Amino acid sequence: MSIRTLDDLLAEGVSGRRVLVRADLNVPLDKQTGAITDDGRIRAVLPTLGALVEAGAKVVVCSHLGRPKGAPDPQFSLGPVAGRLGELLGAPVHFATDTVGDSARSTVADLADGQVALLENLRFNAGETSKDETERGAFADQLAAFGDAYVDDAFGAVHRKHASVFDVPARLPHVAGRLVLREVEVLSKLTGAPERPYVVVLGGSKVSDKLAVIEALLPTVDRLLIGGGMCFTFLKAQGLEVGTSLLEKDMVETCRNLLERSGGKIMLPVDVVVADAFAPDAAHDTVRVDGIPSHRLGLDVGPETVAGFSATLSQAKTIFWNGPMGVFEMPAFAAGTRGIAEAITKADAFSVVGGGDSAAAVRALGLDESSFGHISTGGGASLEYLEGKTLPGIAALEN
Ligand code: 3PG
Ligand code: MG
């Protein structure tokens, strides 16, 4: 792989130069208060930012947050993230209240060597995510004007063909940041020759989101353990009744087909926790998967499932986990996710936690992050990497 790295850029010397850093500061926010509920993605970019600050660069950071529709939307402002980033860096972060407008221009122009600026949400601009090359290119021109060099450290967004990820590197000398390098290094171990048994645990709500990765992984893995909301579509495909659990009716046939072709590699829950409603205080019980009452919905995997999955995980030498086993945000339905996470940490295996929700779950459940081999900051990105897809953000760095 012919990717230049941050160290190459530092070796050239960046003192006094403006370095535009694409980060993925898309952190989860509390729906009521707007407070940052997990700052893992902010912390993950600190090694790159710290190195640039120390080398005396004028550091211009840009990121998206959430999915605003190409226009300013206060609930998705990066303002709170600038505050938290400043706390973690131990120096104030100069926040621009627009992305490429007057505020951004003056904020960047006023930066002293070793100072950091954060631009407002990239997705407040239609050009960022546009499918139209010209529109995207015009926005990329404006962004590129803020840097003498570009660093991509937004692993969570490398699967997006967006202006800041794909088009800016075509306009500036470009390198991969520390986080992107580490993520690619780790994930390439999984696609290369993983030590066996190689066990993958998939959860989360939708089969349709995970279909491509299941297809890609089936020939490679020794075992595929399926939990989370998506397990109910698989259980239905086995002819079981799933009550009012999450069900993707149009995926049942696909799941049946996958089960048939999996050669027994796919393991499904044997028991689940069913509740009267999707609520933290709903009445709930553990039942066998062939006994889900018609009026109740499954919100977690049960203890026997955790025991069975854990036994398989204890044999593994390589583990990849993406997606919670249940609604871990509600304590009554967190035991499955916690149990599987603990089994992964106990296994004598190289373990990778894939992104977004599962990484947040590890931290929300108070588990020791250092007992996992690697916690990826990319959910979709790590899955697409494992699928073997070309990631636009990585491809752009290779050119
Ligand atoms: C993520 O959280 O998945 C990344 O930040 C990418 O965001 P997106 O899925 O909205 O493109
Ligand atoms: Mg995503």
Short mmCIF file of C-alpha atoms and ligand atoms in Angstrom, two decimals:
data_model
loop_
_atom_site.label_atom_id
_atom_site.label_comp_id
_atom_site.label_asym_id
_atom_site.label_seq_id
_atom_site.Cartn_x
_atom_site.Cartn_y
_atom_site.Cartn_z
CA MET A 1 0.00 0.00 0.00
CA SER A 2 1.50 3.29 -1.07
CA ILE A 3 0.01 5.61 1.49
CA ARG A 4 2.05 8.44 2.92
CA THR A 5 1.69 8.87 6.65
CA LEU A 6 1.64 11.60 9.24
CA ASP A 7 5.25 10.77 10.07
CA ASP A 8 6.23 11.51 6.45
CA LEU A 9 4.51 14.87 6.72
CA LEU A 10 6.11 15.64 10.09
CA ALA A 11 9.50 14.74 8.66
CA GLU A 12 9.01 17.40 5.97
CA GLY A 13 8.32 19.91 8.75
CA VAL A 14 4.92 21.47 9.36
CA SER A 15 5.88 24.40 11.57
CA GLY A 16 3.88 27.43 10.45
CA ARG A 17 2.03 25.40 7.78
CA ARG A 18 -1.73 25.03 7.77
CA VAL A 19 -2.72 21.38 8.04
CA LEU A 20 -6.34 20.47 7.30
CA VAL A 21 -7.36 17.40 9.31
CA ARG A 22 -10.54 15.46 8.46
CA ALA A 23 -11.63 13.84 11.71
CA ASP A 24 -14.73 11.81 12.56
CA LEU A 25 -16.07 13.70 15.55
CA ASN A 26 -19.55 12.28 14.99
CA VAL A 27 -20.17 11.52 18.66
CA PRO A 28 -23.45 10.37 20.20
CA LEU A 29 -25.43 13.15 21.91
CA ASP A 30 -28.05 12.93 24.63
CA LYS A 31 -31.43 13.48 22.96
CA GLN A 32 -32.73 15.67 25.79
CA THR A 33 -29.71 17.73 26.82
CA GLY A 34 -27.51 17.55 23.72
CA ALA A 35 -24.56 16.56 25.91
CA ILE A 36 -21.86 14.30 24.46
CA THR A 37 -22.57 10.80 25.82
CA ASP A 38 -19.39 9.12 24.55
CA ASP A 39 -16.25 11.05 23.58
CA GLY A 40 -14.33 8.03 22.28
CA ARG A 41 -14.09 9.43 18.76
CA ILE A 42 -12.71 12.73 20.04
CA ARG A 43 -10.06 10.96 22.09
CA ALA A 44 -9.17 8.72 19.16
CA VAL A 45 -7.94 11.65 17.07
CA LEU A 46 -5.78 13.19 19.82
CA PRO A 47 -2.53 11.40 18.85
CA THR A 48 -2.66 12.98 15.38
CA LEU A 49 -3.71 16.42 16.59
CA GLY A 50 -1.20 16.38 19.43
CA ALA A 51 1.67 15.56 17.08
CA LEU A 52 0.71 18.39 14.73
CA VAL A 53 0.35 20.89 17.58
CA GLU A 54 3.71 19.91 18.97
CA ALA A 55 5.30 20.31 15.54
CA GLY A 56 3.95 23.88 15.37
CA ALA A 57 1.36 23.41 12.63
CA LYS A 58 -1.73 25.58 12.31
CA VAL A 59 -4.25 22.78 12.68
CA VAL A 60 -7.63 23.13 10.97
CA VAL A 61 -9.98 20.31 11.93
CA CYS A 62 -13.17 19.48 10.05
CA SER A 63 -15.85 16.83 10.68
CA HIS A 64 -19.47 15.92 10.22
CA LEU A 65 -21.92 15.31 13.06
CA GLY A 66 -25.15 13.43 12.51
CA ARG A 67 -27.02 13.71 9.25
CA PRO A 68 -28.19 17.31 8.74
CA LYS A 69 -29.60 17.92 5.28
CA GLY A 70 -27.03 20.19 3.67
CA ALA A 71 -28.00 23.31 5.65
CA PRO A 72 -27.23 24.63 9.14
CA ASP A 73 -29.20 22.85 11.88
CA PRO A 74 -28.32 23.89 15.46
CA GLN A 75 -28.95 20.45 16.97
CA PHE A 76 -26.00 19.15 14.92
CA SER A 77 -23.56 21.95 15.73
CA LEU A 78 -19.98 20.91 16.49
CA GLY A 79 -19.78 23.70 19.10
CA PRO A 80 -19.97 21.32 22.11
CA VAL A 81 -17.37 19.08 20.45
CA ALA A 82 -14.97 22.05 20.16
CA GLY A 83 -15.33 22.55 23.91
CA ARG A 84 -14.62 18.91 24.72
CA LEU A 85 -11.73 18.75 22.24
CA GLY A 86 -10.18 21.80 23.90
CA GLU A 87 -10.46 20.16 27.33
CA LEU A 88 -8.79 16.99 26.07
CA LEU A 89 -6.02 18.88 24.24
CA GLY A 90 -5.48 21.17 27.20
CA ALA A 91 -5.69 24.24 24.98
CA PRO A 92 -8.62 26.21 23.61
CA VAL A 93 -9.98 25.18 20.22
CA HIS A 94 -10.97 28.11 18.00
CA PHE A 95 -14.45 27.32 16.73
CA ALA A 96 -15.70 28.66 13.41
CA THR A 97 -19.47 29.07 13.31
CA ASP A 98 -19.58 28.18 9.62
CA THR A 99 -17.64 25.69 7.53
CA VAL A 100 -16.20 27.71 4.65
CA GLY A 101 -17.71 31.17 5.21
CA ASP A 102 -16.49 34.40 6.84
CA SER A 103 -16.13 32.87 10.30
CA ALA A 104 -14.07 29.95 8.97
CA ARG A 105 -11.86 32.25 6.87
CA SER A 106 -11.05 34.59 9.73
CA THR A 107 -10.63 31.76 12.26
CA VAL A 108 -8.10 30.05 10.02
CA ALA A 109 -6.32 33.30 9.16
CA ASP A 110 -5.94 34.19 12.87
CA LEU A 111 -4.42 30.83 13.89
CA ALA A 112 -0.98 31.00 15.44
CA ASP A 113 1.53 28.17 15.09
CA GLY A 114 0.52 25.20 17.26
CA GLN A 115 -3.10 26.35 17.58
CA VAL A 116 -6.18 24.34 16.65
CA ALA A 117 -9.38 25.43 14.92
CA LEU A 118 -12.55 23.42 14.37
CA LEU A 119 -14.85 24.27 11.48
CA GLU A 120 -18.63 23.93 11.83
CA ASN A 121 -20.31 20.70 10.62
CA LEU A 122 -19.29 19.80 7.06
CA ARG A 123 -22.81 18.53 6.34
CA PHE A 124 -24.28 22.00 6.81
CA ASN A 125 -23.12 22.34 3.18
CA ALA A 126 -24.88 20.47 0.38
CA GLY A 127 -21.56 20.09 -1.46
CA GLU A 128 -20.15 17.74 1.20
CA THR A 129 -22.36 14.76 0.44
CA SER A 130 -23.49 15.66 -3.09
CA LYS A 131 -23.50 12.95 -5.75
CA ASP A 132 -22.73 15.65 -8.29
CA GLU A 133 -18.96 15.76 -8.82
CA THR A 134 -18.99 19.44 -9.74
CA GLU A 135 -20.95 20.49 -6.67
CA ARG A 136 -18.74 18.34 -4.44
CA GLY A 137 -15.63 19.63 -6.16
CA ALA A 138 -16.62 23.26 -5.64
CA PHE A 139 -17.02 22.65 -1.92
CA ALA A 140 -13.74 20.70 -1.82
CA ASP A 141 -12.00 23.72 -3.42
CA GLN A 142 -13.22 25.93 -0.59
CA LEU A 143 -12.09 23.47 2.07
CA ALA A 144 -8.73 22.83 0.45
CA ALA A 145 -8.05 26.59 0.52
CA PHE A 146 -7.69 26.25 4.34
CA GLY A 147 -4.74 23.86 4.18
CA ASP A 148 -1.26 23.47 2.78
CA ALA A 149 -1.53 19.76 3.48
CA TYR A 150 -4.33 17.32 4.30
CA VAL A 151 -4.47 14.57 6.91
CA ASP A 152 -7.25 12.01 6.89
CA ASP A 153 -7.84 10.69 10.39
CA ALA A 154 -11.58 10.11 9.97
CA PHE A 155 -11.62 6.33 9.82
CA GLY A 156 -15.36 6.23 10.60
CA ALA A 157 -16.06 8.13 7.36
CA VAL A 158 -13.59 6.56 4.89
CA HIS A 159 -16.46 4.59 3.31
CA ARG A 160 -18.17 7.83 2.28
CA LYS A 161 -17.45 9.39 -1.11
CA HIS A 162 -17.79 12.87 0.36
CA ALA A 163 -15.96 16.08 -0.50
CA SER A 164 -13.86 16.22 2.67
CA VAL A 165 -12.98 12.54 2.43
CA PHE A 166 -12.58 11.93 -1.30
CA ASP A 167 -12.16 15.23 -3.18
CA VAL A 168 -9.99 17.30 -0.86
CA PRO A 169 -7.07 14.82 -0.95
CA ALA A 170 -7.05 15.18 -4.73
CA ARG A 171 -6.33 18.89 -4.22
CA LEU A 172 -3.67 18.86 -1.47
CA PRO A 173 -0.60 16.85 -0.48
CA HIS A 174 -2.25 14.12 1.60
CA VAL A 175 -1.35 11.61 4.29
CA ALA A 176 -3.08 9.14 6.60
CA GLY A 177 -3.27 10.10 10.27
CA ARG A 178 -2.35 7.81 13.14
CA LEU A 179 -5.89 6.55 13.72
CA VAL A 180 -6.56 5.68 10.08
CA LEU A 181 -3.24 3.84 9.89
CA ARG A 182 -3.86 1.82 13.03
CA GLU A 183 -7.41 0.91 11.97
CA VAL A 184 -6.28 -0.30 8.56
CA GLU A 185 -3.37 -2.22 10.08
CA VAL A 186 -5.67 -4.06 12.50
CA LEU A 187 -8.49 -4.78 10.05
CA SER A 188 -6.08 -6.06 7.43
CA LYS A 189 -5.10 -8.77 9.94
CA LEU A 190 -8.70 -10.00 9.80
CA THR A 191 -8.91 -10.04 6.02
CA GLY A 192 -5.44 -11.55 5.67
CA ALA A 193 -4.77 -14.80 7.48
CA PRO A 194 -6.52 -14.59 10.85
CA GLU A 195 -5.43 -17.07 13.48
CA ARG A 196 -8.11 -19.75 13.88
CA PRO A 197 -10.70 -20.37 15.08
CA TYR A 198 -11.94 -17.02 13.77
CA VAL A 199 -15.28 -16.18 15.38
CA VAL A 200 -17.46 -13.22 14.41
CA VAL A 201 -20.29 -11.90 16.57
CA LEU A 202 -22.89 -9.75 14.84
CA GLY A 203 -25.74 -7.91 16.46
CA GLY A 204 -27.65 -4.72 15.90
CA SER A 205 -31.13 -4.24 14.60
CA LYS A 206 -31.15 -4.85 10.87
CA VAL A 207 -30.19 -7.86 8.79
CA SER A 208 -30.31 -5.70 5.68
CA ASP A 209 -27.43 -3.56 7.06
CA LYS A 210 -25.31 -6.63 7.69
CA LEU A 211 -26.22 -8.80 4.71
CA ALA A 212 -23.19 -7.91 2.61
CA VAL A 213 -20.77 -8.52 5.44
CA ILE A 214 -22.42 -11.84 6.33
CA GLU A 215 -22.06 -12.95 2.70
CA ALA A 216 -18.43 -11.85 2.65
CA LEU A 217 -17.56 -13.42 6.01
CA LEU A 218 -19.26 -16.79 5.69
CA PRO A 219 -16.50 -18.42 3.62
CA THR A 220 -13.81 -16.93 5.89
CA VAL A 221 -15.01 -17.43 9.45
CA ASP A 222 -15.21 -20.59 11.53
CA ARG A 223 -18.27 -19.43 13.46
CA LEU A 224 -20.76 -16.61 13.05
CA LEU A 225 -22.78 -15.82 16.18
CA ILE A 226 -25.90 -13.75 15.59
CA GLY A 227 -27.78 -11.80 18.26
CA GLY A 228 -29.42 -8.40 18.55
CA GLY A 229 -32.64 -7.35 16.86
CA MET A 230 -31.60 -9.00 13.63
CA CYS A 231 -31.66 -12.50 15.15
CA PHE A 232 -35.46 -12.54 15.01
CA THR A 233 -35.52 -12.51 11.23
CA PHE A 234 -33.18 -15.52 11.30
CA LEU A 235 -35.36 -17.26 13.92
CA LYS A 236 -38.41 -16.63 11.75
CA ALA A 237 -36.50 -18.15 8.84
CA GLN A 238 -36.16 -21.28 10.98
CA GLY A 239 -39.93 -21.41 11.21
CA LEU A 240 -40.22 -19.97 14.72
CA GLU A 241 -42.76 -17.38 15.83
CA VAL A 242 -41.17 -14.15 17.09
CA GLY A 243 -44.16 -12.30 18.57
CA THR A 244 -43.89 -8.55 18.05
CA SER A 245 -40.09 -8.60 17.90
CA LEU A 246 -38.26 -6.63 15.24
CA LEU A 247 -38.75 -8.49 11.98
CA GLU A 248 -37.67 -7.72 8.43
CA LYS A 249 -40.28 -9.74 6.55
CA ASP A 250 -38.65 -9.23 3.18
CA MET A 251 -35.39 -10.66 4.51
CA VAL A 252 -36.76 -13.95 5.85
CA GLU A 253 -36.14 -15.82 2.61
CA THR A 254 -32.59 -14.41 2.39
CA CYS A 255 -31.90 -15.53 5.96
CA ARG A 256 -33.24 -19.00 5.23
CA ASN A 257 -30.90 -19.19 2.27
CA LEU A 258 -27.92 -18.00 4.33
CA LEU A 259 -28.66 -20.59 7.02
CA GLU A 260 -28.79 -23.33 4.39
CA ARG A 261 -25.52 -22.27 2.82
CA SER A 262 -23.68 -21.61 6.08
CA GLY A 263 -22.65 -25.21 6.63
CA GLY A 264 -23.66 -24.95 10.29
CA LYS A 265 -21.34 -21.99 10.92
CA ILE A 266 -24.17 -19.68 11.99
CA MET A 267 -25.18 -19.92 15.66
CA LEU A 268 -28.47 -18.34 16.74
CA PRO A 269 -29.87 -17.62 20.23
CA VAL A 270 -31.59 -20.48 22.07
CA ASP A 271 -33.30 -18.20 24.57
CA VAL A 272 -34.30 -14.54 24.61
CA VAL A 273 -35.57 -11.92 27.03
CA VAL A 274 -39.09 -10.89 25.98
CA ALA A 275 -40.94 -7.81 27.20
CA ASP A 276 -44.43 -6.34 27.04
CA ALA A 277 -43.15 -3.14 25.44
CA PHE A 278 -40.03 -1.35 24.24
CA ALA A 279 -39.49 0.45 27.54
CA PRO A 280 -36.91 0.34 30.35
CA ASP A 281 -39.51 -0.66 32.94
CA ALA A 282 -41.54 -3.10 30.82
CA ALA A 283 -42.42 -6.44 32.41
CA HIS A 284 -40.08 -9.10 31.00
CA ASP A 285 -39.13 -12.80 31.18
CA THR A 286 -36.64 -15.16 29.63
CA VAL A 287 -38.14 -17.74 27.26
CA ARG A 288 -36.85 -20.36 24.85
CA VAL A 289 -36.83 -19.21 21.24
CA ASP A 290 -39.63 -21.66 20.41
CA GLY A 291 -41.81 -20.14 23.10
CA ILE A 292 -41.97 -16.42 22.29
CA PRO A 293 -45.51 -15.25 23.16
CA SER A 294 -47.36 -13.60 20.28
CA HIS A 295 -47.89 -10.31 22.14
CA ARG A 296 -44.30 -9.83 23.42
CA LEU A 297 -41.07 -8.68 21.84
CA GLY A 298 -37.51 -9.86 22.30
CA LEU A 299 -35.12 -7.19 23.60
CA ASP A 300 -32.05 -9.22 24.56
CA VAL A 301 -30.52 -12.66 24.22
CA GLY A 302 -30.94 -14.94 27.23
CA PRO A 303 -28.43 -16.47 29.67
CA GLU A 304 -28.23 -19.87 27.92
CA THR A 305 -27.39 -18.11 24.70
CA VAL A 306 -24.71 -16.09 26.45
CA ALA A 307 -23.29 -19.32 27.88
CA GLY A 308 -23.28 -21.04 24.49
CA PHE A 309 -21.80 -18.08 22.63
CA SER A 310 -19.22 -17.63 25.41
CA ALA A 311 -18.11 -21.26 25.13
CA THR A 312 -17.50 -20.77 21.41
CA LEU A 313 -15.69 -17.48 22.02
CA SER A 314 -13.46 -19.09 24.65
CA GLN A 315 -11.99 -21.33 21.92
CA ALA A 316 -11.39 -18.49 19.46
CA LYS A 317 -8.01 -17.10 18.48
CA THR A 318 -9.43 -14.19 16.48
CA ILE A 319 -12.70 -12.37 17.25
CA PHE A 320 -14.55 -9.58 15.48
CA TRP A 321 -17.63 -8.14 17.16
CA ASN A 322 -20.07 -5.64 15.68
CA GLY A 323 -23.44 -4.76 17.12
CA PRO A 324 -25.04 -5.08 20.55
CA MET A 325 -26.89 -8.27 21.54
CA GLY A 326 -29.84 -6.38 22.96
CA VAL A 327 -31.12 -2.96 23.99
CA PHE A 328 -28.08 -2.41 26.23
CA GLU A 329 -29.07 1.21 26.92
CA MET A 330 -31.84 -0.19 29.15
CA PRO A 331 -30.34 -2.04 32.16
CA ALA A 332 -33.03 -4.75 32.03
CA PHE A 333 -31.85 -5.72 28.53
CA ALA A 334 -28.09 -5.21 28.85
CA ALA A 335 -27.03 -8.61 30.21
CA GLY A 336 -26.61 -10.20 26.79
CA THR A 337 -24.32 -7.51 25.46
CA ARG A 338 -22.38 -7.41 28.72
CA GLY A 339 -22.03 -11.20 28.81
CA ILE A 340 -20.73 -11.40 25.26
CA ALA A 341 -18.36 -8.47 25.80
CA GLU A 342 -16.99 -10.14 28.92
CA ALA A 343 -16.55 -13.46 27.11
CA ILE A 344 -14.57 -11.64 24.41
CA THR A 345 -12.27 -10.01 26.96
CA LYS A 346 -11.67 -13.38 28.66
CA ALA A 347 -10.83 -15.25 25.47
CA ASP A 348 -7.18 -15.79 24.65
CA ALA A 349 -7.75 -14.20 21.27
CA PHE A 350 -6.96 -11.13 19.20
CA SER A 351 -10.24 -9.22 19.46
CA VAL A 352 -11.55 -6.33 17.42
CA VAL A 353 -14.68 -4.38 18.33
CA GLY A 354 -16.21 -2.83 15.24
CA GLY A 355 -17.31 0.66 15.70
CA GLY A 356 -20.20 2.87 16.59
CA ASP A 357 -22.70 1.22 18.92
CA SER A 358 -20.57 -1.70 20.04
CA ALA A 359 -17.68 0.57 20.98
CA ALA A 360 -20.08 2.85 22.83
CA ALA A 361 -21.58 -0.23 24.54
CA VAL A 362 -18.15 -1.30 25.80
CA ARG A 363 -17.68 2.09 27.41
CA ALA A 364 -21.28 2.54 28.60
CA LEU A 365 -21.14 -0.84 30.37
CA GLY A 366 -17.96 0.25 32.12
CA LEU A 367 -15.84 -2.51 30.57
CA ASP A 368 -12.09 -2.18 30.45
CA GLU A 369 -11.27 -0.95 26.94
CA SER A 370 -7.69 -2.17 27.20
CA SER A 371 -8.83 -5.79 27.48
CA PHE A 372 -9.85 -5.71 23.81
CA GLY A 373 -7.21 -5.94 21.10
CA HIS A 374 -8.66 -2.99 19.22
CA ILE A 375 -11.81 -0.90 19.40
CA SER A 376 -12.55 0.53 16.00
CA THR A 377 -14.04 3.99 15.64
CA GLY A 378 -15.75 2.96 12.41
CA GLY A 379 -19.00 0.98 12.34
CA GLY A 380 -19.97 1.06 8.68
CA ALA A 381 -16.37 1.65 7.65
CA SER A 382 -15.01 -1.44 9.40
CA LEU A 383 -17.80 -3.60 7.98
CA GLU A 384 -17.18 -2.35 4.45
CA TYR A 385 -13.46 -2.94 4.92
CA LEU A 386 -14.17 -6.55 5.91
CA GLU A 387 -16.49 -6.90 2.93
CA GLY A 388 -13.46 -6.16 0.78
CA LYS A 389 -15.00 -3.04 -0.71
CA THR A 390 -12.89 -0.18 -1.99
CA LEU A 391 -13.15 2.60 0.54
CA PRO A 392 -13.18 6.01 -1.19
CA GLY A 393 -11.26 7.71 1.61
CA ILE A 394 -8.47 5.12 1.54
CA ALA A 395 -8.35 5.01 -2.25
CA ALA A 396 -7.97 8.79 -2.30
CA LEU A 397 -4.91 8.55 -0.03
CA GLU A 398 -3.31 5.91 -2.24
CA ASN A 399 -3.24 8.16 -5.29
C1 3PG B 1 -20.76 6.87 11.55
O1 3PG B 1 -21.08 7.21 12.68
O2 3PG B 1 -21.18 5.82 11.03
C2 3PG B 1 -19.76 7.69 10.81
O3 3PG B 1 -19.46 8.86 11.50
C3 3PG B 1 -20.29 8.00 9.44
O4 3PG B 1 -21.51 8.67 9.55
P1 3PG B 1 -22.65 8.42 8.47
O5 3PG B 1 -23.05 6.97 8.60
O6 3PG B 1 -23.74 9.36 8.80
O7 3PG B 1 -22.04 8.69 7.11
MG MG B 2 -22.98 5.08 9.94
#
